[in-house]
């Protein structure tokens, strides 16, 4: 029985390209939305980076430079994740960007991205929804017909998840077959200095 299981596990290696491809596809819309918002609202981004914390800003030094770096990193990340090009290299600045975002924006809100059921904010929302259902059932149905309302806690949960996924790409690359990195290494192995075997690029 054990040899059969081991044989099946060994054969599953033929599909090992699916996991890094799935991670790239998962992260792509996240960084696209971030890059798009930064490009279209760049002036506001610079102002937010430089504004004092008391005014809702991040009080970062050199806000113009920081905004340029964040925007360029996420834009390049979109391109590289799509193509599977320089996957391991682009993962580094993307992890740095996510870490800075987590520490400067999300850290103070704790772990959870969505407030738990016992959080005071969630209890207040539940009380409001109960009042709405009793007094304005039509509006209650209109609000809840597409899903249950939740309170955004804005914690570091999602940020940490993205960093972990980027770390996987950093250590294992963009995956075989469906990445430019793989075909560059496959065709020109003598030009590659990557210590990882070609089978997982």
Backbone as numpy.savetxt, mean C-alpha at the origin, in Angstrom:
# Nx Ny Nz CAx CAy CAz Cx Cy Cz
2.84 -41.26 1.98 2.01 -40.05 1.98 2.88 -38.78 1.98
3.90 -38.78 2.83 4.77 -37.61 2.92 5.49 -37.35 1.60
6.05 -38.38 0.92 6.69 -38.14 -0.38 5.74 -37.54 -1.40
4.46 -37.97 -1.39 3.49 -37.43 -2.33 3.23 -35.95 -2.07
3.11 -35.63 -0.78 2.90 -34.22 -0.41 4.10 -33.39 -0.81
5.32 -33.93 -0.56 6.52 -33.20 -0.90 6.63 -33.00 -2.41
6.25 -34.02 -3.17 6.27 -33.91 -4.63 5.31 -32.84 -5.11
4.12 -32.81 -4.51 3.13 -31.80 -4.88 3.63 -30.40 -4.54
4.26 -30.27 -3.37 4.81 -28.96 -2.98 5.92 -28.52 -3.91
6.77 -29.47 -4.33 7.85 -29.15 -5.25 7.30 -28.69 -6.60
6.26 -29.36 -7.06 5.67 -28.98 -8.35 4.98 -27.61 -8.27
4.53 -27.25 -7.06 3.87 -25.95 -6.89 4.82 -24.79 -7.14
6.13 -25.06 -7.09 7.10 -24.00 -7.36 6.95 -23.44 -8.77
6.36 -24.22 -9.67 6.14 -23.73 -11.03 5.20 -22.54 -11.05
4.41 -22.38 -10.00 3.46 -21.27 -9.92 3.92 -20.18 -8.96
5.20 -20.18 -8.60 5.66 -19.22 -7.61 5.66 -17.78 -8.10
5.45 -17.59 -9.41 5.37 -16.22 -9.93 4.06 -15.54 -9.59
3.06 -16.32 -9.19 1.73 -15.75 -8.93 1.74 -14.81 -7.73
2.46 -15.20 -6.65 2.45 -14.39 -5.43 3.04 -12.99 -5.64
4.25 -12.84 -6.20 4.76 -11.48 -6.41 3.93 -10.70 -7.42
3.39 -11.38 -8.43 2.51 -10.69 -9.38 1.27 -10.17 -8.67
0.69 -10.99 -7.79 -0.51 -10.58 -7.05 -0.20 -9.38 -6.15
0.97 -9.39 -5.52 1.35 -8.26 -4.67 1.49 -6.99 -5.50
2.12 -7.09 -6.65 2.28 -5.93 -7.53 0.93 -5.37 -7.96
0.03 -6.26 -8.35 -1.29 -5.82 -8.79 -2.10 -5.23 -7.64
-1.91 -5.77 -6.45 -2.62 -5.25 -5.27 -2.14 -3.84 -4.93
-0.82 -3.64 -4.98 -0.26 -2.34 -4.60 -0.44 -1.28 -5.67
-0.58 -1.70 -6.92 -0.64 -0.75 -8.03 -1.72 0.31 -7.86
-3.00 -0.04 -7.65 -4.02 1.01 -7.51 -3.81 1.88 -6.28
-3.19 1.34 -5.25 -2.93 2.13 -4.04 -1.96 3.26 -4.35
-0.85 2.91 -5.02 0.14 3.93 -5.34 -0.33 4.82 -6.49
-1.17 4.28 -7.35 -1.72 5.13 -8.42 -2.59 6.22 -7.84
-3.48 5.85 -6.91 -4.34 6.85 -6.29 -3.51 7.89 -5.55
-2.48 7.43 -4.85 -1.62 8.36 -4.13 -0.88 9.29 -5.06
-0.30 8.74 -6.13 0.44 9.56 -7.08 -0.48 10.54 -7.80
-1.65 10.07 -8.20 -2.60 10.94 -8.91 -3.04 12.11 -8.03
-3.33 11.82 -6.77 -3.76 12.87 -5.84 -2.63 13.87 -5.61
-1.40 13.39 -5.54 -0.27 14.29 -5.30 0.01 15.16 -6.51
-0.09 14.58 -7.70 0.19 15.36 -8.92 -0.88 16.42 -9.14
-2.14 16.04 -9.01 -3.23 16.98 -9.28 -3.40 18.01 -8.17
-2.95 17.69 -6.97 -3.08 18.63 -5.85 -1.73 18.98 -5.25
-0.73 19.18 -6.12 0.63 19.33 -5.63 0.80 20.56 -4.74
0.19 21.67 -5.13 0.33 22.89 -4.33 -0.23 22.68 -2.92
-1.37 22.04 -2.83 -1.95 21.76 -1.52 -1.11 20.78 -0.72
-0.46 19.84 -1.43 0.40 18.88 -0.77 1.59 19.58 -0.12
2.20 20.50 -0.85 3.34 21.24 -0.31 2.91 22.04 0.92
1.75 22.68 0.81 1.25 23.46 1.94 0.97 22.58 3.15
0.40 21.40 2.92 0.11 20.47 4.01 1.38 19.96 4.67
2.39 19.64 3.86 3.66 19.17 4.40 4.32 20.23 5.29
4.19 21.49 4.91 4.90 22.54 5.62 4.12 23.21 6.73
2.79 23.06 6.73 1.97 23.74 7.72 2.22 23.19 9.12
2.10 24.03 10.15 2.27 23.57 11.53 1.24 22.51 11.91
1.60 21.67 12.85 0.69 20.61 13.30 -0.59 21.19 13.86
-0.48 22.34 14.52 -1.67 22.98 15.10 -2.68 23.38 14.04
-2.20 23.55 12.79 -3.09 23.91 11.69 -3.45 22.72 10.81
-3.15 21.52 11.30 -3.50 20.32 10.56 -2.44 19.84 9.60
-1.26 20.48 9.61 -0.18 20.09 8.72 0.77 19.10 9.36
1.86 18.80 8.64 2.85 17.83 9.12 4.12 18.51 9.61
4.25 19.80 9.36 5.40 20.57 9.83 6.73 19.93 9.41
6.82 19.49 8.15 8.04 18.87 7.65 9.04 19.92 7.19
10.32 19.65 7.34 11.33 20.56 6.78 11.35 20.43 5.26
11.71 21.51 4.57 11.80 21.51 3.10 10.56 20.87 2.48
9.38 21.42 2.72 8.16 20.76 2.25 8.09 20.59 0.73
8.65 21.53 -0.03 8.64 21.39 -1.49 9.45 20.18 -1.92
10.64 20.03 -1.34 11.48 18.88 -1.67 10.81 17.58 -1.25
10.25 17.56 -0.05 9.59 16.35 0.43 8.41 15.97 -0.45
7.64 16.97 -0.89 6.50 16.71 -1.77 6.96 16.18 -3.12
8.05 16.74 -3.64 8.60 16.27 -4.92 9.06 14.82 -4.81
9.76 14.50 -3.72 10.26 13.15 -3.54 9.12 12.14 -3.41
8.10 12.50 -2.61 6.96 11.59 -2.42 6.22 11.37 -3.73
6.00 12.46 -4.47 5.27 12.36 -5.74 6.06 11.56 -6.77
7.35 11.84 -6.87 8.19 11.12 -7.84 8.29 9.64 -7.49
8.41 9.35 -6.20 8.54 7.95 -5.77 7.29 7.15 -6.10
6.12 7.69 -5.79 4.89 6.96 -6.04 4.58 6.85 -7.53
4.95 7.89 -8.30 4.75 7.83 -9.75 5.65 6.77 -10.37
6.94 6.79 -9.99 7.86 5.76 -10.48 7.43 4.39 -10.00
6.91 4.31 -8.78 6.44 3.04 -8.25 5.33 2.45 -9.10
4.41 3.28 -9.54 3.31 2.81 -10.40 3.85 2.18 -11.67
4.80 2.86 -12.31 5.36 2.38 -13.57 6.13 1.07 -13.34
6.98 1.06 -12.33 7.82 -0.11 -12.08 7.02 -1.32 -11.63
6.01 -1.10 -10.78 5.18 -2.22 -10.34 4.36 -2.79 -11.50
3.91 -1.93 -12.38 3.13 -2.39 -13.54 3.97 -3.30 -14.43
5.19 -2.85 -14.71 6.06 -3.58 -15.63 6.88 -4.68 -14.96
6.97 -4.63 -13.63 7.89 -5.53 -12.96 9.33 -5.16 -13.29
9.58 -3.87 -13.37 10.89 -3.33 -13.77 11.57 -2.69 -12.57
12.84 -3.08 -12.32 13.58 -2.57 -11.17 12.77 -2.75 -9.88
12.09 -3.88 -9.79 11.14 -4.11 -8.69 11.81 -4.01 -7.33
12.96 -4.65 -7.20 13.63 -4.65 -5.89 14.14 -3.25 -5.55
14.62 -2.52 -6.54 15.15 -1.18 -6.28 14.04 -0.21 -5.89
12.94 -0.22 -6.64 11.86 0.74 -6.36 11.17 0.43 -5.04
11.28 -0.82 -4.57 10.67 -1.17 -3.30 11.29 -0.40 -2.14
12.56 -0.04 -2.27 13.25 0.66 -1.18 12.66 2.05 -0.93
12.62 2.95 -1.94 12.03 4.26 -1.67 10.54 4.19 -1.35
9.84 3.19 -1.90 8.42 3.05 -1.57 8.25 2.67 -0.11
9.12 1.80 0.41 9.06 1.45 1.83 9.39 2.66 2.69
10.35 3.46 2.26 10.70 4.67 3.01 9.51 5.63 3.04
8.88 5.82 1.88 7.72 6.71 1.79 6.59 6.24 2.70
6.31 4.93 2.67 5.25 4.39 3.51 5.59 4.51 5.00
6.87 4.32 5.33 7.29 4.43 6.73 7.14 5.86 7.23
7.55 6.83 6.40 7.40 8.24 6.77 5.92 8.58 6.94
5.09 8.11 6.02 3.65 8.36 6.12 3.08 7.74 7.39
3.51 6.52 7.68 2.99 5.85 8.87 3.36 6.57 10.15
4.61 7.04 10.23 5.07 7.70 11.45 4.52 9.11 11.59
4.40 9.83 10.47 4.00 11.23 10.54 2.48 11.43 10.53
1.75 10.50 9.92 0.30 10.70 9.76 -0.51 9.70 10.59
-0.10 8.44 10.60 -0.96 7.39 11.15 -0.57 6.90 12.55
0.68 7.07 12.93 1.18 6.51 14.18 0.36 6.96 15.39
0.01 8.24 15.43 -0.69 8.79 16.59 -2.10 8.25 16.75
-2.62 7.57 15.70 -3.97 7.03 15.75 -4.00 5.56 16.16
-2.83 5.00 16.49 -2.80 3.61 16.91 -2.72 2.65 15.74
-3.13 1.41 15.98 -2.97 0.36 14.98 -4.10 0.31 13.96
-5.33 0.21 14.40 -6.45 -0.12 13.51 -6.73 0.99 12.50
-6.96 0.57 11.25 -7.35 1.54 10.22 -8.83 1.91 10.38
-9.64 0.93 10.77 -11.07 1.14 11.02 -11.30 1.00 12.51
-12.02 1.93 13.11 -12.27 1.89 14.54 -13.01 0.62 14.93
-12.58 -0.03 16.00 -13.21 -1.26 16.47 -14.59 -1.01 17.07
-15.30 -2.10 17.32 -16.67 -1.99 17.80 -16.77 -1.40 19.19
-15.69 -1.49 19.95 -15.73 -0.97 21.32 -15.20 0.46 21.42
-14.72 1.01 20.30 -14.20 2.38 20.32 -15.33 3.37 20.57
-15.02 4.45 21.27 -16.03 5.45 21.60 -16.67 6.03 20.34
-15.86 6.26 19.32 -16.38 6.82 18.07 -17.39 5.88 17.41
-17.09 4.57 17.46 -18.00 3.59 16.88 -19.29 3.50 17.68
-19.20 3.55 19.01 -20.39 3.51 19.85 -21.29 4.72 19.57
-20.69 5.87 19.36 -21.48 7.06 19.04 -22.15 6.91 17.68
-21.43 6.34 16.71 -22.02 6.12 15.40 -23.20 5.15 15.49
-23.04 4.09 16.28 -24.12 3.13 16.43 -25.35 3.77 17.06
-25.11 4.63 18.05 -26.21 5.34 18.68 -26.93 6.23 17.68
-26.16 6.90 16.84 -26.77 7.77 15.83 -27.57 6.94 14.82
-27.03 5.79 14.39 -27.72 4.97 13.41 -29.01 4.40 13.98
-29.00 4.04 15.26 -30.23 3.57 15.90 -31.28 4.67 15.93
-30.84 5.89 16.26 -31.77 7.02 16.28 -32.31 7.30 14.89
-31.43 7.20 13.89 -31.85 7.45 12.51 -32.85 6.40 12.05
-32.61 5.12 12.41 -33.52 4.05 12.00 -34.91 4.22 12.60
-34.97 4.73 13.83 -36.25 4.90 14.51 -37.01 6.13 14.00
-36.30 7.19 13.72 -36.96 8.45 13.38 -37.02 8.75 11.89
-36.06 8.25 11.14 -36.04 8.50 9.69 -35.66 7.20 8.97
-36.54 6.21 8.99 -36.21 4.91 8.39 -35.86 4.99 6.91
-36.45 5.92 6.21 -36.15 6.06 4.79 -34.70 6.47 4.56
-34.25 7.47 5.34 -32.86 7.91 5.22 -31.90 6.83 5.72
-32.31 6.08 6.75 -31.48 5.00 7.25 -31.26 3.95 6.17
-32.32 3.55 5.48 -32.21 2.57 4.42 -31.34 3.09 3.27
-31.47 4.38 2.98 -30.69 4.98 1.90 -29.20 4.94 2.23
-28.85 5.20 3.48 -27.45 5.22 3.89 -26.85 3.82 3.95
-27.66 2.85 4.40 -27.10 1.51 4.65 -27.28 0.53 3.50
-27.97 0.90 2.43 -28.25 -0.07 1.38 -26.99 -0.52 0.63
-25.92 0.26 0.67 -24.68 -0.12 0.00 -23.61 -0.63 0.98
-23.96 -0.75 2.24 -23.01 -1.25 3.23 -23.17 -0.54 4.56
-22.55 -1.10 5.58 -22.64 -0.52 6.92 -21.64 0.63 7.07
-22.05 1.76 7.61 -21.12 2.87 7.85 -20.10 2.48 8.92
-18.88 2.98 8.77 -17.82 2.73 9.75 -17.11 4.04 10.05
-16.38 4.06 11.16 -15.57 5.20 11.53 -14.12 4.92 11.12
-13.54 5.83 10.36 -12.14 5.69 9.96 -11.25 6.08 11.13
-10.46 5.13 11.60 -9.55 5.40 12.71 -8.22 5.96 12.22
-7.86 5.61 10.96 -6.65 6.14 10.31 -5.37 5.70 11.01
-5.36 4.46 11.56 -4.17 3.95 12.20 -3.15 3.44 11.20
-2.10 2.79 11.70 -0.99 2.39 10.84 -1.17 1.00 10.23
-2.30 0.37 10.44 -2.52 -1.00 10.00 -2.23 -1.19 8.50
-2.85 -0.37 7.66 -2.66 -0.52 6.22 -1.23 -0.17 5.81
-0.66 0.86 6.44 0.70 1.26 6.09 1.69 0.15 6.37
1.57 -0.48 7.52 2.46 -1.59 7.86 2.26 -2.75 6.88
1.02 -3.01 6.50 0.73 -4.07 5.53 1.43 -3.81 4.21
1.38 -2.56 3.74 2.03 -2.22 2.48 3.54 -2.37 2.58
4.11 -1.98 3.70 5.57 -2.11 3.88 5.97 -3.58 3.86
5.19 -4.44 4.50 5.49 -5.87 4.50 5.43 -6.43 3.08
4.43 -6.04 2.31 4.30 -6.51 0.94 5.46 -6.01 0.08
5.87 -4.77 0.29 7.02 -4.23 -0.44 8.30 -4.96 -0.04
8.40 -5.34 1.22 9.58 -6.09 1.68 9.66 -7.44 0.96
8.52 -8.07 0.73 8.51 -9.34 -0.01 9.04 -9.11 -1.42
8.59 -8.03 -2.07 9.09 -7.73 -3.41 10.58 -7.41 -3.39
11.03 -6.74 -2.33 12.45 -6.41 -2.24 13.31 -7.68 -2.16
12.88 -8.64 -1.38 13.68 -9.85 -1.18 13.52 -10.86 -2.31
12.35 -10.86 -2.97 12.07 -11.90 -3.96 11.88 -11.38 -5.38
11.84 -10.09 -5.58 11.69 -9.56 -6.93 10.26 -9.57 -7.41
10.09 -9.23 -8.69 8.76 -9.08 -9.27 8.13 -10.36 -9.76
8.86 -11.47 -9.66 8.30 -12.75 -10.07 8.76 -13.15 -11.47
8.64 -14.43 -11.75 9.04 -14.95 -13.06 7.98 -14.66 -14.12
8.41 -14.68 -15.35 7.57 -14.65 -16.55 6.90 -13.30 -16.79
6.12 -12.80 -15.81 5.33 -11.59 -16.06 6.00 -10.39 -15.40
7.27 -10.20 -15.68 7.99 -9.03 -15.20 9.18 -8.78 -16.13
9.45 -7.51 -16.38 10.58 -7.16 -17.23 11.89 -7.60 -16.58
11.97 -7.52 -15.26 13.18 -7.93 -14.55 13.56 -9.37 -14.91
12.59 -10.24 -14.93 12.86 -11.65 -15.21 13.44 -11.82 -16.61
12.85 -11.16 -17.59 13.30 -11.34 -18.97 14.64 -10.68 -19.21
14.90 -9.57 -18.52 16.23 -8.96 -18.63 17.29 -9.91 -18.07
16.99 -10.53 -16.96 17.95 -11.45 -16.35 18.04 -12.74 -17.14
16.93 -13.18 -17.68 16.90 -14.43 -18.45 17.73 -14.31 -19.72
17.65 -13.14 -20.37 18.34 -12.95 -21.64 19.78 -12.50 -21.46
20.06 -11.77 -20.37 21.41 -11.24 -20.16 21.89 -11.54 -18.74
22.00 -12.82 -18.41 22.38 -13.16 -17.04 23.77 -12.65 -16.67
24.64 -12.45 -17.67 25.98 -12.01 -17.37 26.03 -10.57 -16.91
24.96 -9.80 -17.16 24.92 -8.40 -16.76 24.29 -8.21 -15.39
23.78 -9.30 -14.83 23.06 -9.18 -13.57 23.98 -9.42 -12.39
23.79 -8.64 -11.34 24.58 -8.79 -10.12 23.70 -9.22 -8.96
22.47 -9.60 -9.24 21.52 -9.98 -8.21 21.93 -11.30 -7.58
22.11 -11.35 -6.25 22.52 -12.60 -5.60 21.42 -13.65 -5.57
20.15 -13.25 -5.85 19.06 -14.21 -5.80 19.06 -15.04 -7.08
18.64 -16.29 -7.04 18.60 -17.13 -8.22 17.59 -16.62 -9.22
17.84 -16.89 -10.50 16.97 -16.40 -11.57 15.57 -16.95 -11.46
15.41 -18.09 -10.81 14.10 -18.73 -10.75 13.08 -17.94 -9.97
13.53 -16.99 -9.11 12.57 -16.23 -8.31 12.56 -14.77 -8.70
13.26 -14.41 -9.75 13.21 -13.02 -10.23 11.95 -12.83 -11.04
